[in-house]
Structure formats: C-alpha cells, structure tokens
Short mmCIF file of C-alpha atoms and ligand atoms in Angstrom, two decimals:
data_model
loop_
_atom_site.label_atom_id
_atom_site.label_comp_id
_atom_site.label_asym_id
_atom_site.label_seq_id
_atom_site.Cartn_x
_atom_site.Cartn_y
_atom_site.Cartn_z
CA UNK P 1 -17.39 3.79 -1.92
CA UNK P 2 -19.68 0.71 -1.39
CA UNK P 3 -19.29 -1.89 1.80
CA UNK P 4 -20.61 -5.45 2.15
CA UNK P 5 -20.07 -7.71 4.73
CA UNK P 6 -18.37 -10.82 3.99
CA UNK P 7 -18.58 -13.19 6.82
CA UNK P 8 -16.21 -11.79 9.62
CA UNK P 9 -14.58 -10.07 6.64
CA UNK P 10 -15.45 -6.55 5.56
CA UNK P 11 -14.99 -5.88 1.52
CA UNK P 12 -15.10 -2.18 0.44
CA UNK P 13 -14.98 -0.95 -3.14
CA UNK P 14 -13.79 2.25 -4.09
CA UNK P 15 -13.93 4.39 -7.16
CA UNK P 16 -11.06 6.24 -9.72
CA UNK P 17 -11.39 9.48 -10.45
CA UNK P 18 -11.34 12.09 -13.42
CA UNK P 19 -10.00 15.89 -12.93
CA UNK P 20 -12.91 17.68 -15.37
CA UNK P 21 -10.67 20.82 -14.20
CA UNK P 22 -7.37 21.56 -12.61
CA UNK P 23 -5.76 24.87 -12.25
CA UNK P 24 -2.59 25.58 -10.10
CA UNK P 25 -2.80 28.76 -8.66
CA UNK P 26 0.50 29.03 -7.28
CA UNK P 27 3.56 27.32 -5.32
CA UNK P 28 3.35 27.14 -1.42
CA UNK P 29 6.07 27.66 0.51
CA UNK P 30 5.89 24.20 1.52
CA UNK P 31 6.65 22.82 -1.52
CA UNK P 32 3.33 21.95 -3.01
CA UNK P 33 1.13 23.76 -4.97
CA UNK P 34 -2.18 25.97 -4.71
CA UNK P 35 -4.83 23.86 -6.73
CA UNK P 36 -8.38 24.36 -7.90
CA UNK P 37 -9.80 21.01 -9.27
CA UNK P 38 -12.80 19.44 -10.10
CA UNK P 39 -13.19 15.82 -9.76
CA UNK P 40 -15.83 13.02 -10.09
CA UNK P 41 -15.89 9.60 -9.09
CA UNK P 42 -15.97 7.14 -12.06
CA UNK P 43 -17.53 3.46 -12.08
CA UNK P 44 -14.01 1.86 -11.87
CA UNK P 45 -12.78 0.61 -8.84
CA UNK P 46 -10.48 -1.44 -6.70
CA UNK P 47 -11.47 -3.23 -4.17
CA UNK P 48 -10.29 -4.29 -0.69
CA UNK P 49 -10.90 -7.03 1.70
CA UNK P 50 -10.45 -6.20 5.37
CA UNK P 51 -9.89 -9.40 7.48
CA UNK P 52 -9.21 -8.86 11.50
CA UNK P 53 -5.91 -11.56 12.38
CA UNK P 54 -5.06 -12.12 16.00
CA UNK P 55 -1.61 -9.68 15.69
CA UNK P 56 -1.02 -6.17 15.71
CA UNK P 57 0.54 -5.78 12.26
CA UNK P 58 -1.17 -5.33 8.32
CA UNK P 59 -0.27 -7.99 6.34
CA UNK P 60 -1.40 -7.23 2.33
CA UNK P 61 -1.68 -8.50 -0.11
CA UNK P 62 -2.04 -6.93 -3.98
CA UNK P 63 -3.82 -8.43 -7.13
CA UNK P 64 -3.59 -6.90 -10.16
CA UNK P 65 -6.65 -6.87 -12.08
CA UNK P 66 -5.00 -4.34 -14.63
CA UNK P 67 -2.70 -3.75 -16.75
CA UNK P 68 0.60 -2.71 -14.96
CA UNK P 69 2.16 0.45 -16.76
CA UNK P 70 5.74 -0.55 -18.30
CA UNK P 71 7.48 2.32 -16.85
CA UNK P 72 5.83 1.84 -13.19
CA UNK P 73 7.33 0.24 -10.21
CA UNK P 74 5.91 -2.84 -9.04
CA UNK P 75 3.05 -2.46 -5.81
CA UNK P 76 4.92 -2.56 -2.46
CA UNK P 77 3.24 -4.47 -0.16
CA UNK P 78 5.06 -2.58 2.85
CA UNK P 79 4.91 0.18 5.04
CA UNK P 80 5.34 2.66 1.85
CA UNK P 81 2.23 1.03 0.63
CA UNK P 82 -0.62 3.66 1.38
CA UNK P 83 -2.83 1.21 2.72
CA UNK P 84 -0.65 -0.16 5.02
CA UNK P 85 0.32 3.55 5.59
CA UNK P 86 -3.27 4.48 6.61
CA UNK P 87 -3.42 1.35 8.50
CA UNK P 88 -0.14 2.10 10.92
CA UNK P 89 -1.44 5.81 11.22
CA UNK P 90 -5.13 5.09 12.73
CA UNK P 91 -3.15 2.61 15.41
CA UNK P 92 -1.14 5.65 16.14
CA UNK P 93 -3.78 8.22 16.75
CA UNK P 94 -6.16 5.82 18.18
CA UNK P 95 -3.65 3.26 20.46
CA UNK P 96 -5.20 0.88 18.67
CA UNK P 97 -3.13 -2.63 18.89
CA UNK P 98 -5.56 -4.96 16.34
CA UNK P 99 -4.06 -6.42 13.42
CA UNK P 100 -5.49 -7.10 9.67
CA UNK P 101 -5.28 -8.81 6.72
CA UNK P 102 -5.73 -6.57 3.28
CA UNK P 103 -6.19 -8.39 0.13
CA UNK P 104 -6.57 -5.42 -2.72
CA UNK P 105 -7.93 -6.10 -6.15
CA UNK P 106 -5.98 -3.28 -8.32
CA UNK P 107 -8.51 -2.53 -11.19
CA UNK P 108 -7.20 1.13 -11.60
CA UNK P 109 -4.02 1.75 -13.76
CA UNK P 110 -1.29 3.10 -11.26
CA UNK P 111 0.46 6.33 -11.76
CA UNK P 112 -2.08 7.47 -14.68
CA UNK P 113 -3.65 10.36 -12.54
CA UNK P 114 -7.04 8.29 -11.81
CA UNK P 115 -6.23 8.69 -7.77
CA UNK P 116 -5.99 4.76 -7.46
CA UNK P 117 -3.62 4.93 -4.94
CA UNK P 118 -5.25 7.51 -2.52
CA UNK P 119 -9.00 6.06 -3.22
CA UNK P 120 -7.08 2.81 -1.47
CA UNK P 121 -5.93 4.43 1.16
CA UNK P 122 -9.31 6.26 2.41
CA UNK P 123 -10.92 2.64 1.83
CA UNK P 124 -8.50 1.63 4.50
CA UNK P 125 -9.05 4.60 6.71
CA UNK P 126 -13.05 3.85 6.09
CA UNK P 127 -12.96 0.04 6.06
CA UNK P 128 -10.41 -0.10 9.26
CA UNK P 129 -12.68 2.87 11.35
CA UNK P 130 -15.74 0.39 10.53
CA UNK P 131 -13.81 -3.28 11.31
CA UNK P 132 -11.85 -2.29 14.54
CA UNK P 133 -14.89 -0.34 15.53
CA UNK P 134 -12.59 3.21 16.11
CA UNK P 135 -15.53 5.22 15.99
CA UNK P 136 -13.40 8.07 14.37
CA UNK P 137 -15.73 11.35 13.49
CA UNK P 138 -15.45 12.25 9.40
CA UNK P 139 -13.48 15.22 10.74
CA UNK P 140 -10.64 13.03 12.08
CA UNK P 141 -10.75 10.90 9.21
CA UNK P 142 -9.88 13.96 6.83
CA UNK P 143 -7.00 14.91 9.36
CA UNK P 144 -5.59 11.70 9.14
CA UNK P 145 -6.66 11.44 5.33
CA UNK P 146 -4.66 15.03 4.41
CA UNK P 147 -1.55 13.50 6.35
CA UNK P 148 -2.05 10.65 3.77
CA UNK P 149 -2.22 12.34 0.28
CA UNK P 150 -3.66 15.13 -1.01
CA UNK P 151 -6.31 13.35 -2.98
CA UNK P 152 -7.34 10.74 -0.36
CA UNK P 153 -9.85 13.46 0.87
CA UNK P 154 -12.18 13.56 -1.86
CA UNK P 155 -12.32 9.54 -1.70
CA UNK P 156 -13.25 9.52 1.97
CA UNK P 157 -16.63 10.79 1.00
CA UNK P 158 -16.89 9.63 -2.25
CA UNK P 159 -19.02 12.33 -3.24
CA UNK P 160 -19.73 12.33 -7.31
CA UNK P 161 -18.49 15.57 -7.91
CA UNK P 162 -16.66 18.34 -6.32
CA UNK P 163 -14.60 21.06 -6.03
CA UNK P 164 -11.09 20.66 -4.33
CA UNK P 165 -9.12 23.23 -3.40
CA UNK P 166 -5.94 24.17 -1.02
CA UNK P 167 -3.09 21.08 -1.68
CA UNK P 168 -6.64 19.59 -3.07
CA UNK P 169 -7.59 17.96 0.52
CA UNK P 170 -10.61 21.13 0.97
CA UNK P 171 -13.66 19.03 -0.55
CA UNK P 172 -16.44 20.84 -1.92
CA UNK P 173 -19.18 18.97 -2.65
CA UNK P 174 -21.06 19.60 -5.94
CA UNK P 175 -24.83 18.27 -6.78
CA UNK P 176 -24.53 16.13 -10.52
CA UNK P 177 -28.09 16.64 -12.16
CA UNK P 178 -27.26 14.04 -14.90
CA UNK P 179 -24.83 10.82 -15.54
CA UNK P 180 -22.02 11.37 -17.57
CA UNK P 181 -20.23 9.15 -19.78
CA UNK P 182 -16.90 9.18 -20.65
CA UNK P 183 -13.97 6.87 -22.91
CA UNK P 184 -10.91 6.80 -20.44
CA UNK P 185 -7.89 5.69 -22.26
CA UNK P 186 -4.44 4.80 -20.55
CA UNK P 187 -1.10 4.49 -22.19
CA UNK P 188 1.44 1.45 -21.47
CA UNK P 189 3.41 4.31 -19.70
CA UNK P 190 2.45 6.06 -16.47
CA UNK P 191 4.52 9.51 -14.70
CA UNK P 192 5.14 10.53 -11.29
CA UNK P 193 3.07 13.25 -9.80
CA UNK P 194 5.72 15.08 -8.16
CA UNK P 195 7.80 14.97 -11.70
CA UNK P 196 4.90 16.40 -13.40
CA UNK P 197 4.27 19.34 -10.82
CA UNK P 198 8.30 20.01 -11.09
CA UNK P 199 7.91 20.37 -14.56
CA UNK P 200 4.96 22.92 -14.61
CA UNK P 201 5.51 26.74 -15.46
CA UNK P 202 2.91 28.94 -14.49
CA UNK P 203 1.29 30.87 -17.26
CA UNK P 204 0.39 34.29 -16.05
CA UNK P 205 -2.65 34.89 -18.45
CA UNK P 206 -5.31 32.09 -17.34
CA UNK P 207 -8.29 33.30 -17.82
CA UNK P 208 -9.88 29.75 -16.38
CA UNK P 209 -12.93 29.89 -13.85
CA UNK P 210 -13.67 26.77 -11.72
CA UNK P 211 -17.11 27.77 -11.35
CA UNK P 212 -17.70 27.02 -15.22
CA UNK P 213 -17.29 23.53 -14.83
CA UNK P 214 -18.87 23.54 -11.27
CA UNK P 215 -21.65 25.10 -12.33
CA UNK P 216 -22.49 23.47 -15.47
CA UNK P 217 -21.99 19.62 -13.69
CA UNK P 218 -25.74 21.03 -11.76
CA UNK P 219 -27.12 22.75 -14.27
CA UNK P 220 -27.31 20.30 -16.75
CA UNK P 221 -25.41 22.85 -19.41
CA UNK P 222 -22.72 19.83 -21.64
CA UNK P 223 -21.80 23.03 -23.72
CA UNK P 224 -20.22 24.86 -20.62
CA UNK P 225 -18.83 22.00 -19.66
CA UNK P 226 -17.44 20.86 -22.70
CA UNK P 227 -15.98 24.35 -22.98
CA UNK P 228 -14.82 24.92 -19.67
CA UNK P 229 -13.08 21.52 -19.19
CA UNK P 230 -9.08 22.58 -18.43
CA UNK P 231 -5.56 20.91 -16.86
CA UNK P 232 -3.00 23.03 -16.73
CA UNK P 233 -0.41 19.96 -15.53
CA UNK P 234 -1.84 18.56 -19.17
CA UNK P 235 1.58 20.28 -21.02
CA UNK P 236 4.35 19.44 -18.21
CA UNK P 237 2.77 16.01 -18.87
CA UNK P 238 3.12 16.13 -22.53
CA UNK P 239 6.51 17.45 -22.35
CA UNK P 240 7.66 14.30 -20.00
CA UNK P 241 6.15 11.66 -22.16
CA UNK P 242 5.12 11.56 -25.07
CA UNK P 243 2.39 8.99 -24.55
CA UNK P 244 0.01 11.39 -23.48
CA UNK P 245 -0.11 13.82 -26.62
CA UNK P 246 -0.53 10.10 -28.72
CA UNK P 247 -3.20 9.30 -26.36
CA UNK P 248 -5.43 12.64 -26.70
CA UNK P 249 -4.50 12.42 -30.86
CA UNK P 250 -6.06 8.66 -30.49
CA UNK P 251 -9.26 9.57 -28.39
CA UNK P 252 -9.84 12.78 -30.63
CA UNK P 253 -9.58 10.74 -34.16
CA UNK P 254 -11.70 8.43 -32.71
CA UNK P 255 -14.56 10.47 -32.46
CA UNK P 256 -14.55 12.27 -28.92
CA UNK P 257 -14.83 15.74 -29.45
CA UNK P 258 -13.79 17.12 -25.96
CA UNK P 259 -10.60 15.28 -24.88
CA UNK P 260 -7.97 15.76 -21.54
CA UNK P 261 -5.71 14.43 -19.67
CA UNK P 262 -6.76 13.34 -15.85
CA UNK P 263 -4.81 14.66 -12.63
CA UNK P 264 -1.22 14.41 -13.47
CA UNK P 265 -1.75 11.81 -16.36
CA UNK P 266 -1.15 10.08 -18.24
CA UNK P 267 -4.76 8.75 -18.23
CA UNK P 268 -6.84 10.60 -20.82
CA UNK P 269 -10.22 10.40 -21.48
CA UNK P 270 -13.25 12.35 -23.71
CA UNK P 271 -16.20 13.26 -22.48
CA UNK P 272 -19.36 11.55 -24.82
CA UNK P 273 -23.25 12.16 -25.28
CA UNK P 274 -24.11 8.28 -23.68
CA UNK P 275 -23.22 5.22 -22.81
CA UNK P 276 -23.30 3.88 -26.17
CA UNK P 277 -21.28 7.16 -27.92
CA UNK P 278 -18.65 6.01 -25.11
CA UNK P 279 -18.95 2.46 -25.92
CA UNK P 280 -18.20 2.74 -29.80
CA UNK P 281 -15.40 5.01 -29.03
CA UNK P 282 -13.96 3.11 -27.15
CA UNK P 283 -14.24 -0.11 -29.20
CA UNK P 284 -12.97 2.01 -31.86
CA UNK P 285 -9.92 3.20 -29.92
CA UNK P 286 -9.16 -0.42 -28.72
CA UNK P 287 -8.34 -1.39 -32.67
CA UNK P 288 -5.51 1.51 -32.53
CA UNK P 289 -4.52 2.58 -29.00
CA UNK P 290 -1.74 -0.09 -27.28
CA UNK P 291 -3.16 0.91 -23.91
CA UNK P 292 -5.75 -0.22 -21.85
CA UNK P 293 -9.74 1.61 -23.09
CA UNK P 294 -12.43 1.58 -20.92
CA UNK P 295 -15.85 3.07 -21.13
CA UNK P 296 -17.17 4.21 -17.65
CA UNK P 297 -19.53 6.79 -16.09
CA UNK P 298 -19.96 8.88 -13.06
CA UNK P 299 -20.68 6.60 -9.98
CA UNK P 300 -19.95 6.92 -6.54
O1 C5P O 401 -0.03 14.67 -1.91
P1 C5P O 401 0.60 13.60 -2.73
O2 C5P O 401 1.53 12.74 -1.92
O3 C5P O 401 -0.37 12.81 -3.52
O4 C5P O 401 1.51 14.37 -3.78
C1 C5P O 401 2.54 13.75 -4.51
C2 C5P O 401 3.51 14.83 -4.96
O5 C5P O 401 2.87 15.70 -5.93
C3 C5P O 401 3.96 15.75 -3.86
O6 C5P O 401 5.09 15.23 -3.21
C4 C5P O 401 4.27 17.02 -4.61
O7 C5P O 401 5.54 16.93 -5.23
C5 C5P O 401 3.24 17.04 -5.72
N1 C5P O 401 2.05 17.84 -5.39
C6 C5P O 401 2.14 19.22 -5.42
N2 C5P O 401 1.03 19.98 -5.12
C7 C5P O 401 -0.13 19.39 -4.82
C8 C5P O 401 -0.24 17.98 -4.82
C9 C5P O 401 0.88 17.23 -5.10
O8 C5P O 401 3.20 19.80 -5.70
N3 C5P O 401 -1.21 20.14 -4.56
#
C-alpha cells in the first residue's frame, strides 16, 4: 500500500493479490471454512482518494479503470460498498462524526479472486485512521478489518507474501528473497466467492503442505514452488464456469508452464522466469484470450 499527500487530500494505492496456495481444511460451524493460503501482493492496484467534507457521511465515488466482468453486478456506491462499509464502522468504534469524500480508481477486475474488493476496504480503514487522525493501533485495525472480510487482513499490511490461515484473517508474514513475475489472465466472466465455497467437496486424500510454497518463496527454490503451487476451490470453480478451465488451457498453450487459478477465480495466471518471459506470454495470450492479460510482479 503506498500514500501521498495530495493537497488536503490523502491518495492511497493498494495492491491485488495472487493465492500461490489455498487449501480448505475444513467447514466451521459458522459457516465458513478452515483455510491455509498463501498470498502475495501483485503490482496492480486501485487507488483511492480520501477528501475530508464538512458532514458526517461518505460520499464515493467509483471509476472504472478496467474491464467490468459481463456476468458482474455493477459497483454500489452505498453502504454495501466495502469502503463505505469500513468507513461507517471506524465512526462506530471510534465516535467519530467527520465526513469524506472517496473517489476509487477500480484497476482490479471484480469478482476474479484478485481481493480487489477487500484491498479497498483496508485502504479505507488505513487512509481514514491516517486523514481523521483516529490513531487506531494495527491491532484494532485487524479487528475491525476481520469484521470486514476475510481477506482485508492481509491488505492492511500489505506484506509481499504470507501465510493466511483461520477464515484467512491470521496473517503470517513470509520474507520474498527474489521478484517474481507472473501473466495474470481474466475472463469476461467473474463468480461469487460464497458460490464457489458452496460448491467445494472436500477430498480426503490431500497430501498438500503449505510450508512447500512458504518455504520455497525465501529460499529462492522456483522448482518447489512451481511444484507445490495448489487451489483446491480451482475445480468448484471450473465446474461453475467454464471460463476458467478455457483460461488455464489459454495461459498453458501459450507458453506458461505452471498455471492456476487465484482465490476463488476466475482470475488465472502462470508463474514465468522474468519480466520479459511474462511479457511475451502475455502478448501472446492477448492475440487469443477475450479477457483482459496483464503482466505484473510481486510488489507491495
Ligand atoms: O469473508 P468474505 O466476506 O470475503 O467471504 C465471502 C463468502 O465466501 C462468505 O460469505 C462465505 O460464503 C465464503 N467464505 C468461506 N470461507 C472463508 C472465506 C469465505 O466459506 N474462509
């Protein structure tokens, strides 16, 4: 997440992300499920412009600098908005009366499983905590942040890597010894996380170990990590849209060799040698694939 001051205005840009890993574990008995992920901020982000008005409401406003997914709904700009969302919830824990106006630059695809939606929100929870001058410790913001989503944890940070476990709000931090480059490619259809997590079955002979991946992202070993790299929500995915098996066909005849499908899709991307492998792929894929291609890297 990076801040600049803008006059009396305070912008804040904030990163997607890509699950390297994901394993459920298990259904909770309240209602979500047991995950183990790995995740890593990628050099894509949205961006948010916090200015203070003389009210005590959030007033947003959305610009989409992406492509919107055909089956997705349009942005709400109201209180179901997550930004507006983390907005009403620090007045309410803090007694806070100020108003704002939030002008967000969408750059990353909705419902595609890049955590667009939650970066947003722990912007706001950052940006606000900084503009209204809360003062709010990083332990209240991840209270209020796990209220929010179960993804807007890792944002809050914006660490480059780490492990996430629990509904995926724990954050484990995890040290990144070398940039890595990837070819993200989104269809012109996106899915609903909660209709991809009713559609999973658990497969009782997972043999998967987090630490692979974790482990390999310090140690410099691609191999491990090529070989380790796992989503078990990648087949309730398929089996809801077909979009996403295209999309991992596309990336994999273009030349990526080690291809998945991020969060709960139906983003997809391959993991590549450098920033040029992942620019030719990409160019490649942009002659064939009707979504959106983008060649990106970890950045925080
Ligand atoms: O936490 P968030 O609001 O992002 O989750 C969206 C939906 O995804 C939840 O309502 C739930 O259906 C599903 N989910 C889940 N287990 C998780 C995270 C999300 O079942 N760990």
């Amino acid at each position: 997440m990076r801040f600049c001051c803008q006059g009396p205005s305070l912008a804040v840009h904030t990163p997607a992300k890509l699950n390297l890993y994901l394993e459920v574990l298990g259904r909770r008995p309240d209602g979500y499920h047991e995950l183990e992920t790995v995740m890593v901020s990628v050099g894509l982000y949205d961006s948010l412009l916090f200015t203070e008005e003389d009210s005590d409401q959030t007033r947003l406003e959305c610009r989409h600098a992406a492509p919107r997914l055909a089956n997705t709904p349009v942005i709400s700009t109201g209180s179901d908005n997550l930004v507006v969302r983390a907005a009403d919830l620090l007045r309410e824990y803090t007694g806070c009366g100020r108003g704002v106006k939030i002008v967000l630059w969408k750059r990353i695809p909705m419902q595609a499983g890049l955590g667009g939606g939650s970066s947003d929100a722990a912007a706001a929870l950052v940006g606000l905590n900084r503009l209204w001058q809360l003062s709010l410790s990083a332990i209240e913001l991840h209270m209020l942040a796990a209220q929010l989503g179960s993804d807007v944890n890792f944002f809050l940070d914006s660490p480059l890597a780490a492990v996430c476990t629990g509904r995926g709000e724990h954050i484990t931090p995890v040290a990144v010894s070398q940039r890595l480059h990837f070819v993200v490619a989104c269809p012109t259809t996106g899915l609903s996380t909660s209709d991809v997590f009713r559609q999973f079955q658990a497969k009782s002979n997972s043999v998967r170990d987090v630490s692979t991946v974790a482990e390999s992202l310090t140690s410099r070993r691609r191999g491990s990590l090529a070989a380790g790299m796992h989503n078990a929500l990648e087949a309730p995915a398929r089996d809801l849209n077909s979009d996403v098996s295209r999309t991992l066909d596309a990336l994999s005849r273009s030349g990526a060799t080690t291809v998945l499908m991020s969060g709960s899709g139906t983003a997809c991307f391959g993991l590549c040698r450098s920033a040029r492998h992942a620019r030719v792929i990409a160019g490649r894929l942009r002659l064939k694939h009707r979504g959106t291609v983008y060649a990106m890297d970890t950045r925080a």
